[in-house]
């Protein structure tokens, strides 16, 4: 069994489950009906997950902005158990016009408006963790992070994070926030490892690193073992799924890593969460690092 330190991690001063739930698949193309999505969120809570990641841009059409935030708020309200320890992390700065594309707006005015809208949809007085979603080439990064700082100072959020950032942006954001940057959410998976420098920097600074698409993305997660033979081989040796092995590998890389696999089915998030009970040898971790 895993040690207790493998079951929970810290984001700022908040203790959360070592694996979170990514909400995006429940709100974009191919999304399930609301009943199954809420069942998925409830299954995550039943399993012990206390970190749910969302964004105002997780929606499908031009008229259902914030679909995922609203869905998560409804799931929490209907859970029936204690949700006071659940950290909901949302993001602003990415937009979906409704034609399947993704656009950017990192202006201070927009981010402040977006945060207010997220507050209303989530039904909270302060967002648990608010993250700048993605750098906007049209807006100086200092302006975008300055807006996050202002929102943090105003009590609109409890903690501040960034997403899709490089090492220089991580350092700059932490400086602008006065050392209060608590998380970095970047893409990281067996197929996408270029975020290793960001992971290492977060480990050095004691900042949580949240891999998004840790299993390779919605359409590719099922093929993970076929595409990465070492993950298939070691998963077979351990009698677990390659997906569960991947999450266990990420947990073993650093105590600051908190994967947030996306899910839209109760059974997949349950399988993902049990990765906290997998202990890998240093040799297994090294083999996966080199794969």
Short mmCIF file of C-alpha atoms in Angstrom, two decimals:
data_model
loop_
_atom_site.label_atom_id
_atom_site.label_comp_id
_atom_site.label_asym_id
_atom_site.label_seq_id
_atom_site.Cartn_x
_atom_site.Cartn_y
_atom_site.Cartn_z
CA UNK A 1 0.00 0.00 0.00
CA UNK A 2 1.03 3.56 -0.52
CA UNK A 3 2.14 5.71 2.36
CA UNK A 4 -0.13 8.42 3.66
CA UNK A 5 2.07 11.04 2.00
CA UNK A 6 1.21 9.46 -1.33
CA UNK A 7 -2.52 9.78 -0.65
CA UNK A 8 -2.55 13.55 -0.18
CA UNK A 9 -0.58 16.50 -1.47
CA UNK A 10 -0.59 20.23 -0.75
CA UNK A 11 -1.63 23.17 -2.86
CA UNK A 12 -0.62 26.24 -0.89
CA UNK A 13 -1.95 25.67 2.61
CA UNK A 14 -4.67 23.25 1.47
CA UNK A 15 -4.34 19.47 1.67
CA UNK A 16 -5.95 17.69 -1.29
CA UNK A 17 -6.12 14.18 -2.68
CA UNK A 18 -2.96 13.22 -4.56
CA UNK A 19 -5.05 12.74 -7.70
CA UNK A 20 -7.73 15.18 -8.82
CA UNK A 21 -10.59 15.08 -11.30
CA UNK A 22 -10.37 17.03 -14.54
CA UNK A 23 -13.82 18.18 -15.58
CA UNK A 24 -13.28 19.11 -19.24
CA UNK A 25 -14.55 15.86 -20.88
CA UNK A 26 -17.94 16.37 -19.24
CA UNK A 27 -18.54 19.66 -21.08
CA UNK A 28 -16.93 19.74 -24.52
CA UNK A 29 -17.35 17.68 -27.70
CA UNK A 30 -18.63 14.18 -27.01
CA UNK A 31 -19.83 15.12 -23.53
CA UNK A 32 -22.19 12.71 -21.77
CA UNK A 33 -25.60 13.59 -20.43
CA UNK A 34 -25.77 15.50 -17.18
CA UNK A 35 -26.85 12.47 -15.16
CA UNK A 36 -23.70 10.51 -16.02
CA UNK A 37 -21.48 13.53 -15.45
CA UNK A 38 -22.90 14.13 -11.99
CA UNK A 39 -22.55 10.42 -11.23
CA UNK A 40 -18.88 10.70 -12.25
CA UNK A 41 -18.27 13.64 -9.93
CA UNK A 42 -20.10 11.87 -7.10
CA UNK A 43 -18.00 8.73 -7.71
CA UNK A 44 -14.86 10.83 -7.45
CA UNK A 45 -16.02 12.30 -4.16
CA UNK A 46 -16.97 8.84 -2.87
CA UNK A 47 -13.50 7.57 -3.73
CA UNK A 48 -11.84 10.34 -1.75
CA UNK A 49 -10.96 12.90 -4.42
CA UNK A 50 -10.94 16.42 -3.01
CA UNK A 51 -9.56 18.39 -5.99
CA UNK A 52 -11.76 19.16 -9.00
CA UNK A 53 -10.33 21.15 -11.90
CA UNK A 54 -12.52 23.15 -14.26
CA UNK A 55 -12.49 26.33 -16.38
CA UNK A 56 -15.00 28.81 -17.71
CA UNK A 57 -13.98 27.73 -21.24
CA UNK A 58 -15.10 24.13 -20.72
CA UNK A 59 -18.30 24.35 -22.73
CA UNK A 60 -19.56 23.40 -26.19
CA UNK A 61 -21.63 26.16 -27.75
CA UNK A 62 -21.38 29.94 -27.78
CA UNK A 63 -24.27 30.19 -25.33
CA UNK A 64 -23.28 27.74 -22.59
CA UNK A 65 -20.22 29.54 -21.16
CA UNK A 66 -19.11 28.00 -17.89
CA UNK A 67 -21.06 24.77 -18.48
CA UNK A 68 -18.52 22.75 -16.50
CA UNK A 69 -18.41 25.18 -13.58
CA UNK A 70 -22.21 25.08 -13.34
CA UNK A 71 -22.17 21.27 -13.58
CA UNK A 72 -19.64 20.93 -10.77
CA UNK A 73 -21.56 23.36 -8.55
CA UNK A 74 -24.71 21.28 -9.09
CA UNK A 75 -22.91 18.01 -8.38
CA UNK A 76 -21.48 19.36 -5.13
CA UNK A 77 -24.87 20.75 -4.07
CA UNK A 78 -26.59 17.40 -4.70
CA UNK A 79 -23.88 15.16 -3.25
CA UNK A 80 -25.46 14.67 0.14
CA UNK A 81 -22.14 14.36 1.95
CA UNK A 82 -19.62 16.81 3.35
CA UNK A 83 -17.95 18.77 0.55
CA UNK A 84 -16.32 21.42 2.74
CA UNK A 85 -12.89 19.88 2.10
CA UNK A 86 -13.23 19.89 -1.68
CA UNK A 87 -11.04 22.38 -3.55
CA UNK A 88 -12.51 23.54 -6.85
CA UNK A 89 -9.89 25.03 -9.15
CA UNK A 90 -11.05 27.04 -12.13
CA UNK A 91 -9.35 29.07 -14.83
CA UNK A 92 -9.85 32.20 -16.92
CA UNK A 93 -8.24 33.66 -20.01
CA UNK A 94 -9.23 31.03 -22.59
CA UNK A 95 -12.45 31.34 -24.60
CA UNK A 96 -14.47 29.09 -26.89
CA UNK A 97 -16.52 31.03 -29.46
CA UNK A 98 -18.67 27.98 -30.15
CA UNK A 99 -17.17 26.83 -33.45
CA UNK A 100 -14.78 24.37 -31.84
CA UNK A 101 -11.88 26.83 -31.70
CA UNK A 102 -10.05 28.19 -28.67
CA UNK A 103 -9.17 31.88 -28.39
CA UNK A 104 -7.32 33.98 -25.81
CA UNK A 105 -7.95 37.09 -23.77
CA UNK A 106 -5.46 37.84 -21.04
CA UNK A 107 -6.37 41.49 -20.52
CA UNK A 108 -6.79 42.61 -16.93
CA UNK A 109 -10.35 43.82 -17.51
CA UNK A 110 -11.41 40.55 -19.07
CA UNK A 111 -9.83 38.37 -16.38
CA UNK A 112 -11.56 40.36 -13.64
CA UNK A 113 -14.92 40.01 -15.40
CA UNK A 114 -14.31 36.30 -15.98
CA UNK A 115 -13.47 35.71 -12.32
CA UNK A 116 -16.67 37.44 -11.22
CA UNK A 117 -18.70 35.25 -13.59
CA UNK A 118 -16.96 32.11 -12.28
CA UNK A 119 -17.72 33.16 -8.70
CA UNK A 120 -21.43 33.36 -9.53
CA UNK A 121 -21.53 30.04 -11.38
CA UNK A 122 -19.68 28.22 -8.60
CA UNK A 123 -21.85 29.88 -5.99
CA UNK A 124 -18.98 30.77 -3.68
CA UNK A 125 -17.72 33.88 -1.96
CA UNK A 126 -14.13 33.17 -3.01
CA UNK A 127 -12.80 30.77 -5.66
CA UNK A 128 -10.63 28.12 -4.03
CA UNK A 129 -7.91 28.23 -6.69
CA UNK A 130 -8.05 30.58 -9.67
CA UNK A 131 -5.57 29.99 -12.49
CA UNK A 132 -4.59 32.12 -15.48
CA UNK A 133 -5.44 29.64 -18.23
CA UNK A 134 -2.94 30.42 -20.99
CA UNK A 135 -0.61 33.31 -21.92
CA UNK A 136 -2.11 35.73 -24.44
CA UNK A 137 0.48 37.01 -26.96
CA UNK A 138 -1.53 40.22 -27.34
CA UNK A 139 -1.30 41.05 -23.63
CA UNK A 140 1.89 41.51 -21.58
CA UNK A 141 2.18 38.62 -19.13
CA UNK A 142 2.74 41.12 -16.33
CA UNK A 143 -0.69 42.63 -17.00
CA UNK A 144 -2.45 39.27 -16.87
CA UNK A 145 -0.73 38.16 -13.66
CA UNK A 146 -1.26 41.63 -12.20
CA UNK A 147 -5.00 41.06 -12.58
CA UNK A 148 -4.69 37.71 -10.80
CA UNK A 149 -2.78 39.47 -8.00
CA UNK A 150 -5.50 42.11 -7.70
CA UNK A 151 -8.20 39.44 -7.51
CA UNK A 152 -6.22 37.59 -4.84
CA UNK A 153 -5.71 40.79 -2.84
CA UNK A 154 -9.44 41.55 -3.12
CA UNK A 155 -10.37 38.16 -1.67
CA UNK A 156 -12.03 36.94 -4.86
CA UNK A 157 -9.88 33.81 -4.67
CA UNK A 158 -8.16 31.97 -1.86
CA UNK A 159 -5.15 30.92 -3.94
CA UNK A 160 -3.61 31.77 -7.32
CA UNK A 161 -2.14 29.54 -10.01
CA UNK A 162 -1.08 29.61 -13.65
CA UNK A 163 -1.39 27.19 -16.54
CA UNK A 164 0.56 26.48 -19.73
CA UNK A 165 3.56 28.44 -18.46
CA UNK A 166 7.28 28.15 -19.10
CA UNK A 167 9.98 28.46 -16.38
CA UNK A 168 10.51 32.19 -16.94
CA UNK A 169 6.76 32.81 -16.66
CA UNK A 170 6.58 30.72 -13.49
CA UNK A 171 9.33 32.81 -11.88
CA UNK A 172 7.77 36.07 -13.08
CA UNK A 173 4.29 35.11 -11.88
CA UNK A 174 5.61 34.14 -8.47
CA UNK A 175 7.43 37.47 -8.25
CA UNK A 176 4.36 39.52 -9.25
CA UNK A 177 2.24 37.55 -6.78
CA UNK A 178 4.71 38.24 -4.00
CA UNK A 179 5.68 34.60 -3.57
CA UNK A 180 2.06 33.45 -3.45
CA UNK A 181 1.99 31.30 -6.59
CA UNK A 182 0.75 27.90 -5.41
CA UNK A 183 0.31 25.85 -8.60
CA UNK A 184 1.30 25.38 -12.21
CA UNK A 185 -0.93 23.36 -14.51
CA UNK A 186 0.86 22.17 -17.67
CA UNK A 187 0.40 19.37 -20.15
CA UNK A 188 2.44 16.33 -19.17
CA UNK A 189 2.10 12.67 -20.13
CA UNK A 190 4.19 9.73 -21.41
CA UNK A 191 3.77 11.23 -24.89
CA UNK A 192 4.30 14.87 -23.86
CA UNK A 193 7.35 15.37 -21.67
CA UNK A 194 8.54 18.83 -22.64
CA UNK A 195 7.14 20.14 -19.34
CA UNK A 196 9.89 18.36 -17.37
CA UNK A 197 11.72 21.68 -16.74
CA UNK A 198 8.53 23.21 -15.31
CA UNK A 199 7.94 20.15 -13.14
CA UNK A 200 11.49 20.32 -11.83
CA UNK A 201 11.21 24.06 -11.13
CA UNK A 202 7.95 23.55 -9.22
CA UNK A 203 9.63 20.80 -7.20
CA UNK A 204 12.48 23.20 -6.41
CA UNK A 205 10.13 26.04 -5.41
CA UNK A 206 7.66 23.86 -3.51
CA UNK A 207 4.82 24.71 -5.89
CA UNK A 208 2.20 22.13 -6.88
CA UNK A 209 2.53 20.84 -10.45
CA UNK A 210 -0.78 19.70 -11.96
CA UNK A 211 -0.34 17.65 -15.15
CA UNK A 212 -3.28 18.07 -17.50
CA UNK A 213 -4.05 15.32 -20.03
CA UNK A 214 -1.77 13.02 -17.98
CA UNK A 215 -3.05 10.01 -19.92
CA UNK A 216 -2.56 11.62 -23.32
CA UNK A 217 -5.94 13.23 -23.89
CA UNK A 218 -9.55 12.16 -24.26
CA UNK A 219 -9.14 10.31 -27.57
CA UNK A 220 -5.76 8.72 -26.83
CA UNK A 221 -5.93 7.58 -23.20
CA UNK A 222 -7.20 4.13 -24.16
CA UNK A 223 -4.19 3.52 -26.43
CA UNK A 224 -1.59 4.49 -23.85
CA UNK A 225 -0.29 0.95 -23.34
CA UNK A 226 -0.11 0.26 -27.08
CA UNK A 227 1.85 3.43 -27.76
CA UNK A 228 4.28 3.09 -24.86
CA UNK A 229 5.60 -0.49 -24.50
CA UNK A 230 7.42 0.08 -21.21
CA UNK A 231 4.21 1.29 -19.60
CA UNK A 232 2.38 -1.76 -20.97
CA UNK A 233 5.09 -4.14 -19.76
CA UNK A 234 5.36 -2.80 -16.20
CA UNK A 235 1.58 -2.45 -15.88
CA UNK A 236 1.23 -6.11 -16.89
CA UNK A 237 3.86 -7.12 -14.34
CA UNK A 238 1.94 -5.28 -11.62
CA UNK A 239 -1.49 -6.45 -12.79
CA UNK A 240 -2.83 -2.92 -13.24
CA UNK A 241 -3.91 -0.77 -16.16
CA UNK A 242 -1.29 1.29 -18.04
CA UNK A 243 -3.39 4.34 -17.14
CA UNK A 244 -3.14 3.63 -13.42
CA UNK A 245 0.59 2.98 -13.78
CA UNK A 246 1.06 6.32 -15.53
CA UNK A 247 -0.52 8.21 -12.66
CA UNK A 248 1.53 6.26 -10.11
CA UNK A 249 4.69 7.13 -12.07
CA UNK A 250 3.81 10.81 -11.95
CA UNK A 251 3.18 10.66 -8.21
CA UNK A 252 6.58 9.01 -7.76
CA UNK A 253 8.40 11.76 -9.68
CA UNK A 254 7.82 14.47 -7.06
CA UNK A 255 5.74 15.02 -3.92
CA UNK A 256 4.48 18.22 -5.58
CA UNK A 257 2.86 16.46 -8.57
CA UNK A 258 -0.94 16.16 -8.53
CA UNK A 259 -2.29 14.64 -11.76
CA UNK A 260 -5.78 15.71 -12.84
CA UNK A 261 -7.01 13.07 -15.29
CA UNK A 262 -10.14 14.05 -17.15
CA UNK A 263 -13.04 11.66 -16.85
CA UNK A 264 -16.67 11.35 -17.83
CA UNK A 265 -17.36 7.87 -16.42
CA UNK A 266 -17.51 6.78 -12.78
CA UNK A 267 -15.46 3.65 -13.43
CA UNK A 268 -12.53 5.50 -15.04
CA UNK A 269 -12.10 8.03 -12.26
CA UNK A 270 -12.31 5.24 -9.67
CA UNK A 271 -9.52 3.37 -11.48
CA UNK A 272 -7.45 6.53 -11.76
CA UNK A 273 -7.75 7.33 -8.07
CA UNK A 274 -6.49 3.91 -6.97
CA UNK A 275 -3.10 4.84 -8.44
CA UNK A 276 -2.37 6.30 -4.99
CA UNK A 277 -2.12 2.71 -3.73
CA UNK A 278 0.60 1.72 -6.21
CA UNK A 279 4.20 1.78 -5.03
CA UNK A 280 6.87 1.66 -7.71
CA UNK A 281 10.50 0.67 -7.26
CA UNK A 282 13.22 3.17 -8.21
CA UNK A 283 14.12 0.83 -11.07
CA UNK A 284 10.55 0.92 -12.40
CA UNK A 285 10.41 4.71 -12.19
CA UNK A 286 13.76 4.96 -13.98
CA UNK A 287 12.55 2.64 -16.74
CA UNK A 288 9.44 4.73 -17.25
CA UNK A 289 11.44 7.96 -17.18
CA UNK A 290 13.62 6.57 -19.95
CA UNK A 291 10.78 5.10 -22.02
#
